[in-house]
């Protein structure tokens, strides 16, 4: 993994769970993947909500203004 936890993220609404598919898009990246790991306050989590300051494990380097989308199945 290039960027084990792709920085802190803010969730605008809903929840994000381990096992769902996300898509990350930015100026230099555009990829999708399964959520394999989440952290809240450096502790493992299986689900996060809008008020949680969380880290997200990703396979590529992400940047501050990259956008993470939850893919609907």
Coordinates of N, CA and C in Angstrom, one line a residue:
X1 N 0.8 -1.2 0.0 CA 0.0 0.0 0.0 C 0.9 1.2 0.0
X2 N 0.5 2.2 -0.8 CA 1.3 3.4 -0.9 C 0.9 4.4 0.2
X3 N -0.4 4.5 0.4 CA -0.9 5.4 1.4 C -1.8 4.7 2.3
X4 N -1.3 4.1 3.4 CA -2.1 3.2 4.3 C -3.4 3.8 4.8
X5 N -3.4 5.0 5.2 CA -4.6 5.7 5.5 C -4.6 7.0 4.8
X6 N -5.5 7.2 3.9 CA -5.5 8.3 2.9 C -6.0 9.6 3.5
X7 N -5.4 9.9 4.7 CA -5.8 11.2 5.3 C -7.1 11.1 6.0
X8 N -7.5 12.2 6.7 CA -8.7 12.3 7.4 C -9.8 12.6 6.4
X9 N -11.0 12.1 6.6 CA -12.1 12.4 5.8 C -13.3 12.9 6.6
X10 N -14.1 13.7 5.9 CA -15.4 14.1 6.5 C -16.5 13.6 5.7
X11 N -17.4 12.9 6.3 CA -18.6 12.4 5.7 C -19.7 13.4 5.7
X12 N -20.3 13.7 4.6 CA -21.3 14.7 4.6 C -22.7 14.2 5.1
X13 N -23.0 13.0 4.8 CA -24.3 12.4 5.2 C -24.2 10.9 5.2
X14 N -25.1 10.2 5.8 CA -25.2 8.8 5.8 C -24.0 8.1 6.6
X15 N -23.8 6.9 6.2 CA -22.7 6.1 6.9 C -21.8 5.5 5.8
X16 N -20.6 5.1 6.3 CA -19.7 4.4 5.4 C -19.2 3.2 6.2
X17 N -19.3 2.0 5.6 CA -19.0 0.7 6.3 C -17.9 0.0 5.6
X18 N -17.2 -0.8 6.3 CA -16.2 -1.7 5.8 C -17.0 -2.7 4.8
X19 N -16.5 -2.9 3.6 CA -17.1 -3.8 2.7 C -17.9 -3.2 1.6
X20 N -18.1 -1.8 1.7 CA -18.8 -1.2 0.6 C -17.8 -0.7 -0.5
X21 N -18.3 -0.4 -1.7 CA -17.4 0.1 -2.8 C -17.4 1.6 -2.8
X22 N -16.2 2.2 -2.9 CA -16.1 3.7 -3.0 C -15.3 4.0 -4.3
X23 N -15.5 5.2 -4.7 CA -14.7 5.8 -5.9 C -14.0 7.0 -5.4
X24 N -12.7 7.1 -5.7 CA -12.0 8.3 -5.3 C -11.5 9.0 -6.6
X25 N -11.8 10.3 -6.6 CA -11.5 11.1 -7.8 C -10.8 12.4 -7.4
X26 N -9.7 12.7 -8.1 CA -9.0 13.9 -7.8 C -8.3 14.4 -9.1
X27 N -7.4 15.4 -8.9 CA -6.7 16.0 -10.1 C -5.8 14.9 -10.7
X28 N -5.2 14.1 -9.9 CA -4.2 13.1 -10.4 C -4.6 11.7 -10.3
X29 N -5.8 11.4 -9.7 CA -6.2 10.0 -9.5 C -7.7 9.8 -9.8
X30 N -8.1 8.6 -10.1 CA -9.5 8.3 -10.4 C -9.6 6.8 -10.3
X31 N -10.0 6.2 -9.2 CA -10.1 4.8 -9.0 C -11.2 4.4 -8.0
X32 N -11.6 3.1 -8.1 CA -12.6 2.6 -7.2 C -12.0 1.4 -6.4
X33 N -12.5 1.1 -5.3 CA -12.1 0.0 -4.5 C -13.1 -0.3 -3.3
X34 N -12.9 -1.5 -2.7 CA -13.7 -1.9 -1.6 C -13.1 -1.2 -0.3
X35 N -13.9 -0.8 0.6 CA -13.4 -0.3 1.9 C -13.0 -1.5 2.7
X36 N -11.7 -1.6 3.0 CA -11.2 -2.7 3.7 C -10.9 -2.4 5.2
X37 N -10.7 -1.1 5.5 CA -10.3 -0.7 6.8 C -10.7 0.7 7.1
X38 N -11.3 1.0 8.3 CA -11.6 2.3 8.7 C -11.0 2.5 10.1
X39 N -10.7 3.8 10.5 CA -10.2 4.1 11.8 C -10.9 5.4 12.3
X40 N -11.2 5.4 13.6 CA -11.7 6.6 14.3 C -10.8 6.8 15.5
X41 N -10.2 7.9 15.6 CA -9.3 8.2 16.7 C -8.2 7.1 16.8
X42 N -7.7 6.6 15.7 CA -6.6 5.6 15.6 C -7.1 4.2 16.1
X43 N -8.4 4.0 16.3 CA -8.9 2.7 16.7 C -9.7 2.1 15.5
X44 N -9.6 0.8 15.3 CA -10.4 0.2 14.2 C -11.9 0.4 14.3
X45 N -12.6 0.7 13.2 CA -14.0 0.8 13.2 C -14.6 0.1 12.0
X46 N -15.8 -0.4 12.2 CA -16.5 -1.0 11.1 C -17.5 -0.1 10.3
X47 N -17.8 1.0 11.0 CA -18.8 2.0 10.4 C -18.5 3.3 10.9
X48 N -18.6 4.4 10.1 CA -18.4 5.7 10.5 C -19.6 6.6 10.0
X49 N -19.9 7.7 10.7 CA -21.0 8.6 10.3 C -20.5 10.0 10.1
X50 N -21.4 10.9 9.9 CA -21.0 12.3 9.5 C -20.2 13.0 10.6
X51 N -20.4 12.7 11.9 CA -19.7 13.4 13.0 C -18.4 12.8 13.3
X52 N -18.0 11.6 12.7 CA -16.8 11.0 12.9 C -15.6 11.5 12.1
X53 N -14.5 11.8 12.7 CA -13.2 12.1 12.0 C -12.5 10.8 11.8
X54 N -12.5 10.3 10.6 CA -12.0 9.0 10.3 C -10.9 8.9 9.3
X55 N -10.2 7.8 9.4 CA -9.1 7.5 8.4 C -9.6 6.4 7.5
X56 N -9.2 6.3 6.3 CA -9.7 5.4 5.3 C -8.5 4.7 4.6
X57 N -8.4 3.4 4.7 CA -7.3 2.7 4.0 C -7.5 2.6 2.5
X58 N -6.5 3.1 1.8 CA -6.6 3.1 0.3 C -5.3 2.6 -0.3
X59 N -5.4 2.2 -1.6 CA -4.3 1.5 -2.3 C -3.4 2.5 -3.0
X60 N -3.8 3.8 -3.1 CA -3.0 4.8 -3.8 C -2.9 6.0 -3.0
X61 N -2.0 6.9 -3.4 CA -1.8 8.2 -2.6 C -3.0 9.1 -2.9
X62 N -3.6 9.7 -1.9 CA -4.6 10.7 -2.1 C -4.2 12.0 -1.6
X63 N -4.9 13.0 -2.0 CA -4.5 14.4 -1.7 C -5.7 15.1 -1.0
X64 N -5.5 16.2 -0.4 CA -6.4 16.9 0.4 C -7.8 17.2 -0.3
X65 N -7.8 17.6 -1.6 CA -9.0 18.0 -2.2 C -9.6 16.8 -3.1
X66 N -9.1 15.6 -2.9 CA -9.7 14.5 -3.6 C -11.1 14.2 -3.0
X67 N -12.0 13.7 -3.8 CA -13.4 13.5 -3.4 C -13.6 12.0 -3.4
X68 N -14.2 11.5 -2.3 CA -14.6 10.1 -2.1 C -16.1 9.9 -2.3
X69 N -16.5 9.1 -3.2 CA -17.9 8.8 -3.5 C -18.2 7.4 -3.0
X70 N -19.4 7.2 -2.4 CA -19.9 5.9 -2.1 C -20.6 5.4 -3.3
X71 N -20.3 4.2 -3.8 CA -20.9 3.7 -5.0 C -22.1 2.9 -4.6
X72 N -23.3 3.2 -5.2 CA -24.5 2.5 -4.8 C -24.5 1.1 -5.6
X73 N -25.0 0.1 -4.9 CA -25.0 -1.2 -5.6 C -26.4 -1.5 -6.0

